[in-house]
Amino acid sequence: MPTVSEEAVLAALRKVADPARKADIVGLGMVSGLVVKGGNVAFAIEVDPARGQSLEPLRQEAERVVQALPGVTSATVVLTAHRAGGPAQPQRAPQGHAHAAPAKSPAPGIRSIVAVASGKGGVGKSTTAANLALALAAEGARIGLLDADVYGPSMPRMMGVRGKPSTPDGKTLEPMRAYGVAIMSMGFLVDEETPMIWRGPMVMSAIQQMLRDVNWGELDILVVDMPPGTGDAQLTLAQQVPLAGAVIVSTPQDIALLDARKGLNMFRKVDVPVLGIIENMSYFSCPNCGHRTDIFAHGGARREAERLGVEFLGEIPLDIAIRETSDSGQPIVVSQPGSPHATSYRGIARRLLEKLAPAGARRAPPKIVVQ
Ligand code: ADP
């Protein structure tokens, strides 16, 4: 199989012109972050934020010419906008339109998209997203898992999947599959060791592509593992992906430090319903004797949720078994389905399914008949 060189990619891109500036995108210095790994090519095109979406045809053309090169199996091109000399600027809704309806679903076969978010990294958001996706699947729902945590994609490892997605038609990617769940992650497209610097708009563009260009098929729920935190990239994502709702994962400490509240406020600002809060690492479960020890500030999430009028969905203990199973690619919901922790995740999954069911599908309350 022939391999492709960076020079060959750049030579091909010299034939792609920016229509407004009437010069090629390489000569204009718009191509950045070129990564060639085997047959996989990825790069960004830097554009003026004001022109943003109007350059989608340019992005597609760049992708097409690179895809056509011998030895290229996949081409991933993202648009990134930045102000000369200034920090990256996300695409914001215009003033006064912060509550505009989300964009049309980029994936028509998906019934509901649910974000799993956290106020900061390291609280167990990805672990929770993986186990929740598996618990929802175990309840009989058709589930996809989109790893939008492009800064540190962990789904390939947690779900125990390796390899590269195939693209039978050369346009869309087939999702990877594990335990009956369809999965897509940047981790499948680039090496885990490849350092990636993502600017806000680039994150959005990569995520939009993973939604739009992946053959998700028919799904009841697509679980999105969000990038951690509540910065511009997360806000843009919450604004632009048509989310049915969000689940906030927090640790007792994190809620005490107000980080989780930031996550909540972010979704409220863009009118995405917060389906509830999960307290992770809620208490310590001793691996030897099973003894339960409460952690400082345990219960904070429940109190905070009550105070804020958000449902408290449940608590998951700090248990080495949860870490070991997800580190080894066999999350606890599938590897120890009878365990109390798997049962907790299943309980949360059932509650989410109830909350997401269309109004007509909800079971009618029992009628009281007075005789
Ligand atoms: P985040 O996505 O919030 O950055 P991760 O899901 O990657 O966090 O979790 C961070 C680390 O904590 C991982 O090593 C994970 O296995 C571990 N972890 C997450 N939740 C638990 C838990 N309930 N018990 C024990 N370890 C956990």
Short mmCIF file of N, CA and C in Angstrom, two decimals, residues 6-132:
data_model
loop_
_atom_site.label_atom_id
_atom_site.label_comp_id
_atom_site.label_asym_id
_atom_site.label_seq_id
_atom_site.Cartn_x
_atom_site.Cartn_y
_atom_site.Cartn_z
N GLU A 6 3.73 14.34 3.64
CA GLU A 6 3.20 15.69 3.92
C GLU A 6 3.30 16.56 2.69
N GLU A 7 4.41 16.39 1.95
CA GLU A 7 4.62 17.22 0.75
C GLU A 7 3.51 16.97 -0.26
N ALA A 8 3.15 15.68 -0.41
CA ALA A 8 2.11 15.35 -1.39
C ALA A 8 0.78 15.99 -0.99
N VAL A 9 0.51 15.98 0.33
CA VAL A 9 -0.74 16.57 0.81
C VAL A 9 -0.73 18.07 0.53
N LEU A 10 0.39 18.72 0.86
CA LEU A 10 0.47 20.17 0.64
C LEU A 10 0.39 20.51 -0.84
N ALA A 11 1.02 19.68 -1.67
CA ALA A 11 0.97 19.94 -3.12
C ALA A 11 -0.48 19.88 -3.61
N ALA A 12 -1.22 18.90 -3.10
CA ALA A 12 -2.63 18.79 -3.51
C ALA A 12 -3.42 20.00 -3.03
N LEU A 13 -3.09 20.46 -1.82
CA LEU A 13 -3.86 21.57 -1.25
C LEU A 13 -3.54 22.90 -1.92
N ARG A 14 -2.41 22.95 -2.62
CA ARG A 14 -2.08 24.17 -3.36
C ARG A 14 -3.06 24.41 -4.51
N LYS A 15 -3.80 23.37 -4.83
CA LYS A 15 -4.79 23.53 -5.91
C LYS A 15 -6.14 24.00 -5.37
N VAL A 16 -6.22 24.12 -4.04
CA VAL A 16 -7.49 24.56 -3.45
C VAL A 16 -7.38 26.05 -3.14
N ALA A 17 -8.28 26.82 -3.73
CA ALA A 17 -8.18 28.28 -3.57
C ALA A 17 -9.26 28.81 -2.64
N ASP A 18 -8.88 29.80 -1.85
CA ASP A 18 -9.88 30.53 -1.07
C ASP A 18 -10.60 31.46 -2.03
N PRO A 19 -11.89 31.26 -2.26
CA PRO A 19 -12.58 32.01 -3.31
C PRO A 19 -12.52 33.53 -3.08
N ALA A 20 -12.58 33.95 -1.83
CA ALA A 20 -12.62 35.39 -1.57
C ALA A 20 -11.26 36.04 -1.81
N ARG A 21 -10.21 35.28 -1.44
CA ARG A 21 -8.88 35.90 -1.52
C ARG A 21 -8.13 35.50 -2.78
N LYS A 22 -8.75 34.66 -3.57
CA LYS A 22 -8.24 34.28 -4.89
C LYS A 22 -6.77 33.82 -4.87
N ALA A 23 -6.45 33.00 -3.89
CA ALA A 23 -5.11 32.41 -3.83
C ALA A 23 -5.25 31.06 -3.14
N ASP A 24 -4.22 30.23 -3.25
CA ASP A 24 -4.37 28.88 -2.69
C ASP A 24 -4.18 28.91 -1.17
N ILE A 25 -4.80 27.95 -0.51
CA ILE A 25 -4.85 27.97 0.95
C ILE A 25 -3.50 27.69 1.61
N VAL A 26 -2.60 27.02 0.87
CA VAL A 26 -1.27 26.77 1.44
C VAL A 26 -0.47 28.08 1.37
N GLY A 27 -0.51 28.71 0.19
CA GLY A 27 0.20 29.98 0.00
C GLY A 27 -0.29 31.04 0.98
N LEU A 28 -1.57 30.98 1.31
CA LEU A 28 -2.14 31.98 2.22
C LEU A 28 -1.86 31.65 3.69
N GLY A 29 -1.19 30.53 3.90
CA GLY A 29 -0.85 30.14 5.28
C GLY A 29 -2.05 29.69 6.10
N MET A 30 -3.07 29.19 5.40
CA MET A 30 -4.30 28.81 6.14
C MET A 30 -4.26 27.38 6.65
N VAL A 31 -3.33 26.56 6.15
CA VAL A 31 -3.29 25.15 6.56
C VAL A 31 -2.41 25.02 7.80
N SER A 32 -2.94 24.42 8.84
CA SER A 32 -2.10 24.24 10.03
C SER A 32 -2.37 22.89 10.69
N GLY A 33 -1.42 22.49 11.49
CA GLY A 33 -1.59 21.26 12.29
C GLY A 33 -1.67 20.00 11.45
N LEU A 34 -0.96 19.98 10.32
CA LEU A 34 -1.04 18.81 9.43
C LEU A 34 -0.45 17.57 10.12
N VAL A 35 -1.24 16.53 10.20
CA VAL A 35 -0.77 15.26 10.77
C VAL A 35 -0.98 14.17 9.74
N VAL A 36 0.09 13.47 9.38
CA VAL A 36 -0.05 12.34 8.46
C VAL A 36 0.40 11.11 9.22
N LYS A 37 -0.52 10.19 9.40
CA LYS A 37 -0.22 8.99 10.19
C LYS A 37 -0.71 7.81 9.38
N GLY A 38 0.21 7.09 8.77
CA GLY A 38 -0.23 6.02 7.87
C GLY A 38 -1.05 6.65 6.77
N GLY A 39 -2.23 6.11 6.55
CA GLY A 39 -3.10 6.68 5.52
C GLY A 39 -4.06 7.74 6.04
N ASN A 40 -3.92 8.08 7.32
CA ASN A 40 -4.84 9.05 7.89
C ASN A 40 -4.23 10.45 7.90
N VAL A 41 -4.96 11.36 7.31
CA VAL A 41 -4.46 12.73 7.22
C VAL A 41 -5.44 13.64 7.95
N ALA A 42 -4.91 14.52 8.78
CA ALA A 42 -5.79 15.48 9.46
C ALA A 42 -5.10 16.83 9.49
N PHE A 43 -5.84 17.88 9.30
CA PHE A 43 -5.29 19.22 9.44
C PHE A 43 -6.42 20.22 9.64
N ALA A 44 -6.02 21.44 9.94
CA ALA A 44 -7.02 22.50 10.14
C ALA A 44 -6.82 23.58 9.08
N ILE A 45 -7.91 24.23 8.73
CA ILE A 45 -7.82 25.40 7.87
C ILE A 45 -8.21 26.59 8.73
N GLU A 46 -7.30 27.53 8.85
CA GLU A 46 -7.57 28.69 9.71
C GLU A 46 -8.30 29.74 8.89
N VAL A 47 -9.43 30.16 9.42
CA VAL A 47 -10.23 31.13 8.68
C VAL A 47 -10.64 32.29 9.59
N ASP A 48 -11.03 33.35 8.96
CA ASP A 48 -11.52 34.52 9.68
C ASP A 48 -12.85 34.15 10.35
N PRO A 49 -12.99 34.40 11.66
CA PRO A 49 -14.23 33.99 12.33
C PRO A 49 -15.49 34.56 11.66
N ALA A 50 -15.35 35.74 11.05
CA ALA A 50 -16.54 36.36 10.44
C ALA A 50 -17.03 35.53 9.25
N ARG A 51 -16.13 34.75 8.64
CA ARG A 51 -16.52 34.00 7.46
C ARG A 51 -16.96 32.59 7.82
N GLY A 52 -16.54 32.16 9.01
CA GLY A 52 -16.91 30.86 9.58
C GLY A 52 -17.60 29.86 8.66
N GLN A 53 -18.89 29.72 8.87
CA GLN A 53 -19.64 28.64 8.21
C GLN A 53 -19.67 28.75 6.69
N SER A 54 -19.48 29.98 6.14
CA SER A 54 -19.57 30.12 4.68
C SER A 54 -18.42 29.37 4.00
N LEU A 55 -17.42 28.98 4.76
CA LEU A 55 -16.29 28.28 4.16
C LEU A 55 -16.42 26.76 4.22
N GLU A 56 -17.57 26.28 4.59
CA GLU A 56 -17.79 24.83 4.62
C GLU A 56 -17.47 24.19 3.25
N PRO A 57 -17.88 24.79 2.12
CA PRO A 57 -17.53 24.19 0.83
C PRO A 57 -16.01 24.08 0.62
N LEU A 58 -15.29 25.07 1.13
CA LEU A 58 -13.82 25.04 1.01
C LEU A 58 -13.27 23.86 1.81
N ARG A 59 -13.82 23.66 3.02
CA ARG A 59 -13.39 22.54 3.85
C ARG A 59 -13.63 21.22 3.14
N GLN A 60 -14.81 21.12 2.54
CA GLN A 60 -15.15 19.87 1.85
C GLN A 60 -14.24 19.62 0.66
N GLU A 61 -13.91 20.71 -0.05
CA GLU A 61 -13.04 20.54 -1.22
C GLU A 61 -11.65 20.08 -0.79
N ALA A 62 -11.14 20.69 0.29
CA ALA A 62 -9.82 20.31 0.79
C ALA A 62 -9.83 18.83 1.19
N GLU A 63 -10.92 18.42 1.81
CA GLU A 63 -11.03 17.03 2.24
C GLU A 63 -11.06 16.10 1.02
N ARG A 64 -11.78 16.56 0.01
CA ARG A 64 -11.95 15.74 -1.20
C ARG A 64 -10.60 15.55 -1.92
N VAL A 65 -9.84 16.64 -2.09
CA VAL A 65 -8.58 16.49 -2.83
C VAL A 65 -7.59 15.61 -2.07
N VAL A 66 -7.61 15.72 -0.75
CA VAL A 66 -6.66 14.90 0.02
C VAL A 66 -7.11 13.43 0.00
N GLN A 67 -8.41 13.25 0.14
CA GLN A 67 -8.97 11.90 0.11
C GLN A 67 -8.63 11.20 -1.21
N ALA A 68 -8.53 11.98 -2.28
CA ALA A 68 -8.29 11.40 -3.61
C ALA A 68 -6.83 10.99 -3.82
N LEU A 69 -5.94 11.38 -2.92
CA LEU A 69 -4.52 11.04 -3.10
C LEU A 69 -4.30 9.55 -2.87
N PRO A 70 -3.41 8.95 -3.66
CA PRO A 70 -3.13 7.53 -3.42
C PRO A 70 -2.53 7.34 -2.02
N GLY A 71 -2.98 6.32 -1.33
CA GLY A 71 -2.43 6.02 0.00
C GLY A 71 -3.20 6.68 1.13
N VAL A 72 -4.19 7.52 0.80
CA VAL A 72 -4.96 8.17 1.88
C VAL A 72 -6.22 7.35 2.16
N THR A 73 -6.36 6.92 3.40
CA THR A 73 -7.57 6.18 3.75
C THR A 73 -8.61 7.07 4.42
N SER A 74 -8.14 8.10 5.13
CA SER A 74 -9.12 9.03 5.69
C SER A 74 -8.53 10.42 5.74
N ALA A 75 -9.38 11.40 5.47
CA ALA A 75 -8.96 12.80 5.55
C ALA A 75 -9.92 13.52 6.48
N THR A 76 -9.38 14.15 7.50
CA THR A 76 -10.23 14.89 8.44
C THR A 76 -9.76 16.34 8.43
N VAL A 77 -10.65 17.21 7.99
CA VAL A 77 -10.30 18.62 7.90
C VAL A 77 -11.26 19.41 8.77
N VAL A 78 -10.71 20.25 9.60
CA VAL A 78 -11.59 21.07 10.44
C VAL A 78 -11.31 22.54 10.18
N LEU A 79 -12.34 23.34 10.30
CA LEU A 79 -12.17 24.79 10.16
C LEU A 79 -11.88 25.35 11.53
N THR A 80 -10.91 26.23 11.60
CA THR A 80 -10.66 26.86 12.88
C THR A 80 -10.58 28.36 12.66
N ALA A 81 -11.15 29.09 13.56
CA ALA A 81 -11.16 30.54 13.40
C ALA A 81 -10.38 31.16 14.52
N HIS A 82 -9.55 32.08 14.19
CA HIS A 82 -8.89 32.80 15.29
C HIS A 82 -8.60 34.22 14.84
N ARG A 83 -8.56 35.10 15.82
CA ARG A 83 -8.25 36.49 15.52
C ARG A 83 -6.76 36.64 15.50
N ALA A 84 -6.23 37.36 14.52
CA ALA A 84 -4.78 37.55 14.45
C ALA A 84 -4.28 38.07 15.78
N GLY A 85 -3.34 37.31 16.37
CA GLY A 85 -2.72 37.76 17.61
C GLY A 85 -3.59 37.59 18.85
N GLY A 86 -4.82 37.21 18.67
CA GLY A 86 -5.70 37.11 19.83
C GLY A 86 -6.07 35.68 20.11
N PRO A 87 -6.78 35.44 21.20
CA PRO A 87 -7.19 34.06 21.50
C PRO A 87 -8.29 33.60 20.55
N ALA A 88 -8.45 32.29 20.50
CA ALA A 88 -9.49 31.74 19.64
C ALA A 88 -10.85 32.24 20.09
N GLN A 89 -11.71 32.46 19.15
CA GLN A 89 -13.06 32.91 19.46
C GLN A 89 -14.06 31.86 19.03
N PRO A 90 -14.88 31.40 19.92
CA PRO A 90 -15.90 30.44 19.49
C PRO A 90 -16.98 31.16 18.71
N GLN A 91 -17.74 30.35 17.94
CA GLN A 91 -18.85 30.98 17.22
C GLN A 91 -19.97 31.17 18.22
N ARG A 92 -20.26 32.38 18.54
CA ARG A 92 -21.31 32.67 19.52
C ARG A 92 -22.59 33.02 18.80
N ALA A 93 -23.67 32.74 19.47
CA ALA A 93 -24.94 33.23 18.94
C ALA A 93 -24.90 34.74 19.03
N PRO A 94 -25.51 35.43 18.07
CA PRO A 94 -25.50 36.89 18.15
C PRO A 94 -26.18 37.36 19.43
N GLN A 95 -25.82 38.50 19.90
CA GLN A 95 -26.44 39.06 21.10
C GLN A 95 -27.96 39.01 21.00
N GLY A 96 -28.57 38.65 22.05
CA GLY A 96 -30.03 38.64 22.04
C GLY A 96 -30.59 37.35 21.48
N HIS A 97 -29.72 36.48 20.96
CA HIS A 97 -30.21 35.22 20.42
C HIS A 97 -29.64 34.03 21.17
N ALA A 98 -29.24 34.28 22.40
CA ALA A 98 -28.62 33.20 23.17
C ALA A 98 -29.56 32.02 23.34
N HIS A 99 -30.85 32.26 23.20
CA HIS A 99 -31.79 31.17 23.41
C HIS A 99 -32.34 30.64 22.09
N ALA A 100 -31.65 30.96 21.00
CA ALA A 100 -32.13 30.48 19.71
C ALA A 100 -32.21 28.96 19.72
N ALA A 101 -33.15 28.43 18.95
CA ALA A 101 -33.32 26.98 18.91
C ALA A 101 -32.03 26.35 18.39
N PRO A 102 -31.66 25.17 18.90
CA PRO A 102 -30.44 24.54 18.42
C PRO A 102 -30.56 24.19 16.95
N ALA A 103 -29.39 24.02 16.32
CA ALA A 103 -29.37 23.71 14.90
C ALA A 103 -30.13 22.41 14.66
N LYS A 104 -30.58 22.23 13.46
CA LYS A 104 -31.30 21.02 13.06
C LYS A 104 -30.41 19.81 13.34
N SER A 105 -31.02 18.70 13.72
CA SER A 105 -30.22 17.54 14.07
C SER A 105 -29.31 17.14 12.92
N PRO A 106 -28.01 17.04 13.17
CA PRO A 106 -27.12 16.65 12.09
C PRO A 106 -27.20 15.16 11.80
N ALA A 107 -27.86 14.42 12.64
CA ALA A 107 -27.95 12.99 12.44
C ALA A 107 -29.41 12.58 12.62
N PRO A 108 -30.14 12.47 11.52
CA PRO A 108 -31.59 12.31 11.60
C PRO A 108 -32.06 11.01 12.26
N GLY A 109 -31.22 9.96 12.29
CA GLY A 109 -31.66 8.70 12.89
C GLY A 109 -31.58 8.69 14.41
N ILE A 110 -31.05 9.78 14.99
CA ILE A 110 -30.84 9.80 16.44
C ILE A 110 -32.01 10.50 17.11
N ARG A 111 -32.66 9.78 18.03
CA ARG A 111 -33.84 10.36 18.68
C ARG A 111 -33.47 11.42 19.71
N SER A 112 -32.55 11.11 20.61
CA SER A 112 -32.16 12.08 21.63
C SER A 112 -30.65 12.08 21.80
N ILE A 113 -30.10 13.27 21.95
CA ILE A 113 -28.67 13.39 22.25
C ILE A 113 -28.55 13.90 23.68
N VAL A 114 -27.82 13.16 24.49
CA VAL A 114 -27.68 13.52 25.91
C VAL A 114 -26.21 13.76 26.24
N ALA A 115 -25.91 14.91 26.79
CA ALA A 115 -24.52 15.24 27.15
C ALA A 115 -24.23 14.79 28.57
N VAL A 116 -23.05 14.22 28.77
CA VAL A 116 -22.57 13.95 30.12
C VAL A 116 -21.43 14.94 30.36
N ALA A 117 -21.62 15.81 31.35
CA ALA A 117 -20.70 16.94 31.52
C ALA A 117 -20.20 17.03 32.95
N SER A 118 -19.15 17.79 33.13
CA SER A 118 -18.66 18.04 34.49
C SER A 118 -18.07 19.44 34.54
N GLY A 119 -18.02 19.97 35.74
CA GLY A 119 -17.48 21.32 35.89
C GLY A 119 -15.98 21.37 35.67
N LYS A 120 -15.32 20.24 35.93
CA LYS A 120 -13.86 20.19 35.72
C LYS A 120 -13.45 18.76 35.43
N GLY A 121 -12.18 18.57 35.06
CA GLY A 121 -11.69 17.23 34.70
C GLY A 121 -11.43 16.37 35.92
N GLY A 122 -11.39 15.05 35.69
CA GLY A 122 -10.97 14.13 36.74
C GLY A 122 -12.04 13.72 37.73
N VAL A 123 -13.29 14.09 37.49
CA VAL A 123 -14.35 13.74 38.44
C VAL A 123 -15.00 12.39 38.10
N GLY A 124 -14.58 11.79 36.96
CA GLY A 124 -15.15 10.51 36.57
C GLY A 124 -16.25 10.66 35.52
N LYS A 125 -16.22 11.75 34.79
CA LYS A 125 -17.24 11.99 33.77
C LYS A 125 -17.22 10.90 32.70
N SER A 126 -16.02 10.55 32.19
CA SER A 126 -15.95 9.56 31.12
C SER A 126 -16.34 8.16 31.62
N THR A 127 -15.89 7.84 32.82
CA THR A 127 -16.25 6.55 33.42
C THR A 127 -17.77 6.45 33.55
N THR A 128 -18.38 7.54 33.98
CA THR A 128 -19.83 7.56 34.14
C THR A 128 -20.52 7.47 32.79
N ALA A 129 -19.99 8.20 31.79
CA ALA A 129 -20.61 8.18 30.46
C ALA A 129 -20.58 6.77 29.88
N ALA A 130 -19.44 6.08 30.05
CA ALA A 130 -19.30 4.73 29.50
C ALA A 130 -20.28 3.77 30.20
N ASN A 131 -20.29 3.81 31.52
CA ASN A 131 -21.17 2.89 32.25
C ASN A 131 -22.64 3.20 32.03
N LEU A 132 -22.95 4.49 31.90
CA LEU A 132 -24.35 4.86 31.64
C LEU A 132 -24.79 4.38 30.26
#
